[in-house]
PDB file of C-alpha atoms in Angstrom:
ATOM      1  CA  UNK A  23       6.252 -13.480 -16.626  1.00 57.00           C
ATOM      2  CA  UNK A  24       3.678 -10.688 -15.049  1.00 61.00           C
ATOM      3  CA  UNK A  25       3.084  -8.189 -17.232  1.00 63.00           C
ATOM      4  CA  UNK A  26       0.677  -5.400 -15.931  1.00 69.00           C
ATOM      5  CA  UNK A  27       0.910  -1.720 -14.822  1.00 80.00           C
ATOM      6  CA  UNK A  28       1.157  -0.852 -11.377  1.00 80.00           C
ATOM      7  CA  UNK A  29      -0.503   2.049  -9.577  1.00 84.00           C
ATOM      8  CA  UNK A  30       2.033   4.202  -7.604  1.00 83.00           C
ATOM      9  CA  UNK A  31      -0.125   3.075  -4.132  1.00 86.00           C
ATOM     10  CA  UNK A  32      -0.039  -0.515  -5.397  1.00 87.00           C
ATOM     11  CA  UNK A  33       3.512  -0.565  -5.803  1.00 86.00           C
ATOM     12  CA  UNK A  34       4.570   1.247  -3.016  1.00 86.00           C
ATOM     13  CA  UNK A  35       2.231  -1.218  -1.006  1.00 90.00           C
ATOM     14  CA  UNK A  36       3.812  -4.140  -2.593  1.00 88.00           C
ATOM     15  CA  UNK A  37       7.133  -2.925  -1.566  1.00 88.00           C
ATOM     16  CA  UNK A  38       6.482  -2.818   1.679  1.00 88.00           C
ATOM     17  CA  UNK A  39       4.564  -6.016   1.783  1.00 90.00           C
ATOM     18  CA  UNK A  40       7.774  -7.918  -0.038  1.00 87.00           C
ATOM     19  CA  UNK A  41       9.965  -6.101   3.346  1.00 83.00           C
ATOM     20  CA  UNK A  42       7.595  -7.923   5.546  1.00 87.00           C
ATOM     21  CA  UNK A  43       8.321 -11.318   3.605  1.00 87.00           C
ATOM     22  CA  UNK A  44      11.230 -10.934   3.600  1.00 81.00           C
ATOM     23  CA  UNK A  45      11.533 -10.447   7.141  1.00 79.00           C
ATOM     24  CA  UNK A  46       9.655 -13.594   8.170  1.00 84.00           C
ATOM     25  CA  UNK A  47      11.246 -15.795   5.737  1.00 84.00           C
ATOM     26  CA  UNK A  48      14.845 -14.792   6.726  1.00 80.00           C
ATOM     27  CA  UNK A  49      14.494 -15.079  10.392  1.00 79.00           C
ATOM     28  CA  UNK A  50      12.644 -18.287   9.740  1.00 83.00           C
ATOM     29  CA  UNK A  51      15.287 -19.911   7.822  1.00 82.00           C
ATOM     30  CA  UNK A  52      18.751 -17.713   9.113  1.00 76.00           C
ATOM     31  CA  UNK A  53      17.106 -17.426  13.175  1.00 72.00           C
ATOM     32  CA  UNK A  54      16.761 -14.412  14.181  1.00 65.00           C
ATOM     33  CA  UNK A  55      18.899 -11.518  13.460  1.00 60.00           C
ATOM     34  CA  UNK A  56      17.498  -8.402  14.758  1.00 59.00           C
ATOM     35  CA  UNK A  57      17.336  -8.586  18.741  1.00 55.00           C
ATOM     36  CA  UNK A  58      15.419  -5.822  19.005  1.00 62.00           C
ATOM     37  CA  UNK A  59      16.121  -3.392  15.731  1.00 73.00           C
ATOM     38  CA  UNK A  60      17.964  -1.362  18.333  1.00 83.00           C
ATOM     39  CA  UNK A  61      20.514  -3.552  19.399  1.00 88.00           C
ATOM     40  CA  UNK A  62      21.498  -4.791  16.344  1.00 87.00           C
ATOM     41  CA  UNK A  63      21.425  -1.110  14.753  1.00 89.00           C
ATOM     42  CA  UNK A  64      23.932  -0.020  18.178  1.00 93.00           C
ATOM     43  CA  UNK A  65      25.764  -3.194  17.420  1.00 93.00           C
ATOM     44  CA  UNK A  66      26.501  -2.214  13.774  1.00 92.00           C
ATOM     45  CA  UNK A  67      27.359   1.676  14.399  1.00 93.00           C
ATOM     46  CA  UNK A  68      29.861   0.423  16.819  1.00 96.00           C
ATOM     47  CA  UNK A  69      31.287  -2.154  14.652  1.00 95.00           C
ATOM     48  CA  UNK A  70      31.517   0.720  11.634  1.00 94.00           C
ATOM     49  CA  UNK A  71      32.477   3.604  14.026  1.00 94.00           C
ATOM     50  CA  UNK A  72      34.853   1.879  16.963  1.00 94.00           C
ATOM     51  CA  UNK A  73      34.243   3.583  20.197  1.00 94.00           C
ATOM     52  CA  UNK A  74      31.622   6.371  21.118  1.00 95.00           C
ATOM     53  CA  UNK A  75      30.475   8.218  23.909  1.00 93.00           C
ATOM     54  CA  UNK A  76      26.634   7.964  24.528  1.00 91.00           C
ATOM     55  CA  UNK A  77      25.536  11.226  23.428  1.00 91.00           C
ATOM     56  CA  UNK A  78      27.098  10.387  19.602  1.00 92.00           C
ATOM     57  CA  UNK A  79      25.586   7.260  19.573  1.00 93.00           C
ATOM     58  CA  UNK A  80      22.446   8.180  20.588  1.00 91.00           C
ATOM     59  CA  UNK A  81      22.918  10.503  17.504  1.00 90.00           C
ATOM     60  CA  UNK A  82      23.817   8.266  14.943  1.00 88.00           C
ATOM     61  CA  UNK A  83      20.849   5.871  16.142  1.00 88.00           C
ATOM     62  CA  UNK A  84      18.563   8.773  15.955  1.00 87.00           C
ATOM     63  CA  UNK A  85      17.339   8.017  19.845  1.00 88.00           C
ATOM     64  CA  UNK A  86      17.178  10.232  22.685  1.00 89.00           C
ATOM     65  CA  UNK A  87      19.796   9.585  25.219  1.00 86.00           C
ATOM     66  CA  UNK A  88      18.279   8.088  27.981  1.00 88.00           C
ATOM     67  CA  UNK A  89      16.723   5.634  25.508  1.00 89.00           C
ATOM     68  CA  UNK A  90      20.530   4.643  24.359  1.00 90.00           C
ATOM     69  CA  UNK A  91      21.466   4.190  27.927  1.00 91.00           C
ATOM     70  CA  UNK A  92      18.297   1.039  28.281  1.00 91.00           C
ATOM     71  CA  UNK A  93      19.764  -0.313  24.978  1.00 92.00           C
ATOM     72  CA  UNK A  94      23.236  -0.230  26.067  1.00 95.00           C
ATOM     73  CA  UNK A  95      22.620  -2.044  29.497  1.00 95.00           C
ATOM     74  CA  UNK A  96      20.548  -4.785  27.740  1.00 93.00           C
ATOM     75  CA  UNK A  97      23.855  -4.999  25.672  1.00 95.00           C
ATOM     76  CA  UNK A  98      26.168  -5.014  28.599  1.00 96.00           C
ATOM     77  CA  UNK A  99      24.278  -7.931  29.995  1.00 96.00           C
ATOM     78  CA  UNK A 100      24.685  -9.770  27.179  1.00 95.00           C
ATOM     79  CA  UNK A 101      28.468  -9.291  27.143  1.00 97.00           C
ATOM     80  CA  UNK A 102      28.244  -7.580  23.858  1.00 97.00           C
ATOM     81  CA  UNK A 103      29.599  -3.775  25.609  1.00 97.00           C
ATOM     82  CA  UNK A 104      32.140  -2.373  27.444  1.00 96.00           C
ATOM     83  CA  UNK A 105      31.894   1.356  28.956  1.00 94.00           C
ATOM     84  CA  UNK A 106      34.874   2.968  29.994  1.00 93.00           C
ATOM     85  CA  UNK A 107      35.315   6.252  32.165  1.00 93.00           C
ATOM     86  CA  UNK A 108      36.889   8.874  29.534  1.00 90.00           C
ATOM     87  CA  UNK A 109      40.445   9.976  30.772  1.00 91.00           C
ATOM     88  CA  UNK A 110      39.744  13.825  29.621  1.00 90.00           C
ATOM     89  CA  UNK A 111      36.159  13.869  31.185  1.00 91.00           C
ATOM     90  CA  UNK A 112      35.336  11.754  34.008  1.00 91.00           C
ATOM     91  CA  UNK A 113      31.470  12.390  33.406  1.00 90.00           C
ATOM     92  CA  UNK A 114      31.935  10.593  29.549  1.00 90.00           C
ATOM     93  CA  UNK A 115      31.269   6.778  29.185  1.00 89.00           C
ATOM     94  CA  UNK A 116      33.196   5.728  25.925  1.00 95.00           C
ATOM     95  CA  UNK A 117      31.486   2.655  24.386  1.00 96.00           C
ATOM     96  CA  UNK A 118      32.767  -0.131  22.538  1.00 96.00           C
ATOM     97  CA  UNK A 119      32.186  -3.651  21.528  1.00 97.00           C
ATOM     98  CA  UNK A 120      33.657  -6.725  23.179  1.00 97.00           C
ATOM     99  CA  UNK A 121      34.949  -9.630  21.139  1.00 97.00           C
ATOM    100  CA  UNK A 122      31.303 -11.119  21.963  1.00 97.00           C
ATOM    101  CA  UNK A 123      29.791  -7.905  20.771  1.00 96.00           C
ATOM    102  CA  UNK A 124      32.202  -8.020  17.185  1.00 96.00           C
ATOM    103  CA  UNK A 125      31.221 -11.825  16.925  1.00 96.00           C
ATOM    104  CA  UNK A 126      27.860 -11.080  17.152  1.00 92.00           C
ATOM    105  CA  UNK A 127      28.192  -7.761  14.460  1.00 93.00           C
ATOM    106  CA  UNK A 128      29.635 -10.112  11.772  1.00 94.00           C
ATOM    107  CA  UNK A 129      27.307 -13.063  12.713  1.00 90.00           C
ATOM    108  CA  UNK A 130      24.361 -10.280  12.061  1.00 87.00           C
ATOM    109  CA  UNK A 131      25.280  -8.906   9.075  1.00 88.00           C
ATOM    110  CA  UNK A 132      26.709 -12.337   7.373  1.00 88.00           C
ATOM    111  CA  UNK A 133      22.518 -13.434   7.878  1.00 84.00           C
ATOM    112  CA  UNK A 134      20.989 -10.063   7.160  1.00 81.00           C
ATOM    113  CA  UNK A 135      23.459 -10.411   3.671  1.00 85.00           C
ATOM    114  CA  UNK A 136      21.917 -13.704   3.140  1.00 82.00           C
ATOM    115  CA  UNK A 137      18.100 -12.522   3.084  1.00 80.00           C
ATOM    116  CA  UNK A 138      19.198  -9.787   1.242  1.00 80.00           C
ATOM    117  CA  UNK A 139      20.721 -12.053  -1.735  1.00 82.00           C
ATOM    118  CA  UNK A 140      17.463 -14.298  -1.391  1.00 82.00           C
ATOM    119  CA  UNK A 141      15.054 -11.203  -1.970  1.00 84.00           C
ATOM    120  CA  UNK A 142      16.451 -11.059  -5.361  1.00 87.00           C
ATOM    121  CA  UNK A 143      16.567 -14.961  -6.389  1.00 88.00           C
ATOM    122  CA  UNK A 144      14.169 -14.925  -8.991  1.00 91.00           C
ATOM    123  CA  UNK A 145      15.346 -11.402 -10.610  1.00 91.00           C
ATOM    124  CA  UNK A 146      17.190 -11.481 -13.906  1.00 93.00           C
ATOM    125  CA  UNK A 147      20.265  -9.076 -14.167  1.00 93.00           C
ATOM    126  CA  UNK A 148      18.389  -6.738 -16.424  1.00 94.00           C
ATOM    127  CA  UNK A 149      15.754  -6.907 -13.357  1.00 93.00           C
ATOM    128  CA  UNK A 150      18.118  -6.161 -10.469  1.00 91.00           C
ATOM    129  CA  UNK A 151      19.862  -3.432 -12.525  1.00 93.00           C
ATOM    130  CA  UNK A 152      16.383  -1.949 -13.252  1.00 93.00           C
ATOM    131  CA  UNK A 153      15.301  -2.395  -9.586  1.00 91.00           C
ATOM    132  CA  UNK A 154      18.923  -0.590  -8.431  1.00 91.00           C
ATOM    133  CA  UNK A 155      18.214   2.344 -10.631  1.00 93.00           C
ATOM    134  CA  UNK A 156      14.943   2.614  -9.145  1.00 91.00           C
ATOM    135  CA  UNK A 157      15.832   2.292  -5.818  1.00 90.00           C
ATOM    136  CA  UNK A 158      18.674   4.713  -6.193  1.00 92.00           C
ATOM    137  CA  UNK A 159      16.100   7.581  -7.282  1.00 93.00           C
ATOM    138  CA  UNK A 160      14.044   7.423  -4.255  1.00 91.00           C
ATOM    139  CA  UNK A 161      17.120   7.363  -1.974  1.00 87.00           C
ATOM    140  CA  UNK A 162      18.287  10.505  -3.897  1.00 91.00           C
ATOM    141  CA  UNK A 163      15.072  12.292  -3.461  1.00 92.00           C
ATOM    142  CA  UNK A 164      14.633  11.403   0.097  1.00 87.00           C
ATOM    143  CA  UNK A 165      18.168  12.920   0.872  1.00 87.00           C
ATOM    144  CA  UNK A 166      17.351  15.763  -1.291  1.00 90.00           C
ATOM    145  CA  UNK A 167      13.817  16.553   1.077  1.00 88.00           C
ATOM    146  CA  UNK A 168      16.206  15.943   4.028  1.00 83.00           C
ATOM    147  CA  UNK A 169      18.455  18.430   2.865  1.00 85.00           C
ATOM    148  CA  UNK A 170      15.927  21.206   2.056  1.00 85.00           C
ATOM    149  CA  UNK A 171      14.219  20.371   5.373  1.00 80.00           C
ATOM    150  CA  UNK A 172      17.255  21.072   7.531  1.00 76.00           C
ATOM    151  CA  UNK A 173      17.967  24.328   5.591  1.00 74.00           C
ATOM    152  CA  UNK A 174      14.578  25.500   5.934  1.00 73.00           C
ATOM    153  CA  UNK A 175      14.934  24.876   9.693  1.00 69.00           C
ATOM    154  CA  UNK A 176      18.017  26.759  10.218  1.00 65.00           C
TER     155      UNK A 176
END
């Protein structure tokens, strides 16, 4: 066992390097699962949120518009989309996924769940409890920040 005490840079460094790991390892071993972090981030809101016009899921990725529509024409190519003229507004394309597009959701997250459960392999339970906690404080205080932010803003 390691033993030693971590500066706050040091760990926060560490964290980020073990992402990066991570990252390589899984796509290495599972193939690749993130076809461009966009797609697969459109692919999941979809799969979560069923159909969407543009502007709302240009809102829930946290991209401007325009940038959704490159993403989603990528997707269409692929098969993965289908856009569909709104009955009550004529100028709204409603987006969903095809049975390609769901297929390739669940294929996505069954590999992303994998490298997840091999980041903690060599964790014991009091370990992954500990690390939970942890992780569950910074979440908390970055939602807290968010929170003031916005109200400061408005």
């Amino acid at each position: 066992a390691i033993h030693m005490s971590y500066s706050e840079q040091k760990i926060v460094e560490r964290f980020f390097e073990v992402y990066k790991l991570n990252r390589r390892y899984s796509e290495r071993k599972y193939g690749p699962f993130m076809p461009g972090r966009g797609q697969f981030n459109c692919l999941l809101v979809l799969d979560e949120r069923g159909t969407l016009n543009q502007k709302d899921l240009a809102a829930y990725l946290a991209i401007r518009s325009t940038s959704a529509g490159e993403l989603l024409k990528k997707m269409e190519k692929k098969g993965w989309i289908k856009k569909e003229t709104s009955p009550q507004d004529k100028r709204i394309h409603l987006i969903s996924l095809t049975k390609e597009g769901r297929a390739e959701a669940a294929a996505m997250k069954q590999k992303r769940s994998k490298a997840h459960q091999d980041m903690l392999t060599d964790l014991t339970e009091e370990e992954k409890q500990a690390f939970g906690r942890g992780l569950e404080k910074i979440e908390a205080y970055y939602q807290r920040m968010e929170a003031e932010s916005i109200e400061s803003t408005e």
